[in-house]
CSV table of C-alpha atoms in Angstrom, one decimal:
chain,number,residue,atom,x,y,z
H,155,MET,CA,227.0,122.1,449.1
H,156,GLU,CA,229.1,125.0,448.4
H,157,GLU,CA,227.7,125.9,444.9
H,158,ARG,CA,224.3,126.1,446.0
H,159,GLY,CA,222.7,127.0,449.7
H,160,VAL,CA,220.9,124.2,451.7
H,161,ASP,CA,218.9,125.6,453.9
H,162,VAL,CA,218.9,122.5,456.5
H,163,ILE,CA,220.9,119.3,456.8
H,164,LEU,CA,219.7,116.4,459.4
H,165,MET,CA,222.8,114.9,460.1
H,166,ASP,CA,222.6,111.6,461.1
H,167,CYS,CA,225.7,111.1,464.1
H,168,GLN,CA,226.5,107.6,463.5
H,169,MET,CA,227.4,107.1,460.2
H,170,PRO,CA,230.2,104.8,458.3
H,171,PHE,CA,233.7,106.1,457.3
H,172,VAL,CA,232.9,110.1,458.8
H,173,ASP,CA,230.6,110.3,461.8
H,174,GLY,CA,228.2,113.4,461.8
H,175,PHE,CA,230.3,115.2,464.3
H,176,GLU,CA,233.4,115.3,462.1
H,177,ALA,CA,231.1,116.1,459.3
H,178,THR,CA,229.6,119.0,461.1
H,179,ARG,CA,233.4,120.1,462.0
H,180,GLU,CA,234.0,120.2,458.5
H,181,ILE,CA,230.6,122.2,457.1
H,182,ARG,CA,231.8,124.8,459.6
H,183,GLN,CA,235.0,124.7,458.5
H,184,MET,CA,233.9,125.1,454.7
H,185,GLU,CA,231.3,128.0,455.8
H,186,ALA,CA,234.2,129.7,458.0
H,187,LYS,CA,236.4,130.5,454.8
H,188,PRO,CA,236.0,134.1,453.3
H,189,THR,CA,233.9,134.0,450.4
H,190,GLY,CA,232.4,136.9,448.2
H,191,ASP,CA,229.1,136.2,449.3
H,192,LYS,CA,228.2,137.2,452.6
H,193,ALA,CA,228.2,134.3,455.5
H,194,ARG,CA,225.9,132.2,455.5
H,195,ARG,CA,225.5,129.3,457.9
H,196,THR,CA,223.6,126.0,457.3
H,197,TYR,CA,221.2,125.0,460.0
H,198,ILE,CA,222.2,121.7,461.2
H,199,ILE,CA,220.1,119.2,463.2
H,200,ALA,CA,221.4,116.3,464.7
H,201,LEU,CA,219.4,113.5,464.4
H,202,THR,CA,220.9,110.0,467.2
H,203,ALA,CA,219.8,107.0,468.9
H,204,ASN,CA,221.6,108.0,471.5
H,205,ALA,CA,219.5,109.9,473.7
H,206,LEU,CA,222.3,110.1,476.5
H,207,ALA,CA,222.0,113.3,479.0
H,208,ASP,CA,225.8,114.3,477.1
H,209,GLU,CA,224.5,113.6,473.7
H,210,ARG,CA,223.5,116.7,473.3
H,211,GLU,CA,226.3,118.7,474.8
H,212,ASN,CA,228.5,116.7,472.6
H,213,CYS,CA,226.4,117.8,469.3
H,214,ILE,CA,226.5,121.5,469.6
H,215,ALA,CA,230.1,121.0,470.8
H,216,SER,CA,231.0,119.9,467.3
H,217,GLY,CA,228.8,122.9,465.8
H,218,MET,CA,225.4,121.3,465.0
H,219,ASP,CA,222.4,123.6,465.9
H,220,ASP,CA,219.5,121.6,467.2
H,221,TYR,CA,219.0,117.7,468.8
H,222,LEU,CA,216.6,115.4,467.5
H,223,SER,CA,216.6,111.7,469.2
H,224,LYS,CA,215.5,108.8,467.1
H,225,PRO,CA,212.9,107.8,466.4
H,226,PHE,CA,211.3,111.3,466.4
H,227,ARG,CA,208.0,112.1,465.8
H,228,THR,CA,206.9,114.8,462.7
H,229,GLU,CA,206.1,117.0,465.8
H,230,GLY,CA,209.2,117.0,466.9
H,231,LEU,CA,210.7,117.9,463.8
H,232,LYS,CA,208.2,120.5,462.7
H,233,GLU,CA,209.1,122.4,466.2
H,234,ALA,CA,213.6,121.8,465.0
H,235,LEU,CA,212.9,123.2,461.9
H,236,GLN,CA,210.7,126.0,463.1
H,237,ARG,CA,213.7,126.7,465.7
H,238,GLY,CA,215.6,127.3,462.5
H,239,ALA,CA,213.6,129.2,461.0
H,240,VAL,CA,213.5,131.2,464.3
H,241,ALA,CA,217.2,131.7,464.0
H,242,ARG,CA,217.5,132.7,460.5
H,243,GLY,CA,215.2,135.4,461.7
H,244,LEU,CA,212.2,134.0,459.2
H,245,ALA,CA,208.2,134.6,460.3
H,246,VAL,CA,206.7,131.5,460.2
H,247,ARG,CA,203.1,131.1,460.6
H,248,SER,CA,203.0,127.7,462.3
H,249,ALA,CA,205.7,124.3,462.2
H,250,ALA,CA,203.4,122.8,459.7
H,251,ALA,CA,204.0,125.3,457.0
H,252,LEU,CA,207.6,124.3,457.1
H,253,LEU,CA,207.0,120.6,455.9
H,254,PRO,CA,206.3,119.8,452.1
H,255,GLY,CA,202.7,119.7,451.0
H,256,LYS,CA,201.5,121.5,454.2
H,257,PRO,CA,199.5,124.1,453.8
């Protein structure tokens, strides 16, 4: 991730060894290190099967930018990608334009 830019990460919250919360904190720590390049924040979308009310807040508190509950629909992913594009200041004509193979 450090050598080339990553625009979006779909972060599973329940992974073996290092969960998505810890992985996100580590990514944010790497991004906080001073570099010669301008600062870039990777848009991280949490993916979780836990649909409890406080899960979204836990994801945001750990440094994630958005949240999708599994199973999710394509439309939900499109909307999350569009929010990420807007957060980066990108103009997007439609959410469909954000997915590969779509006009």
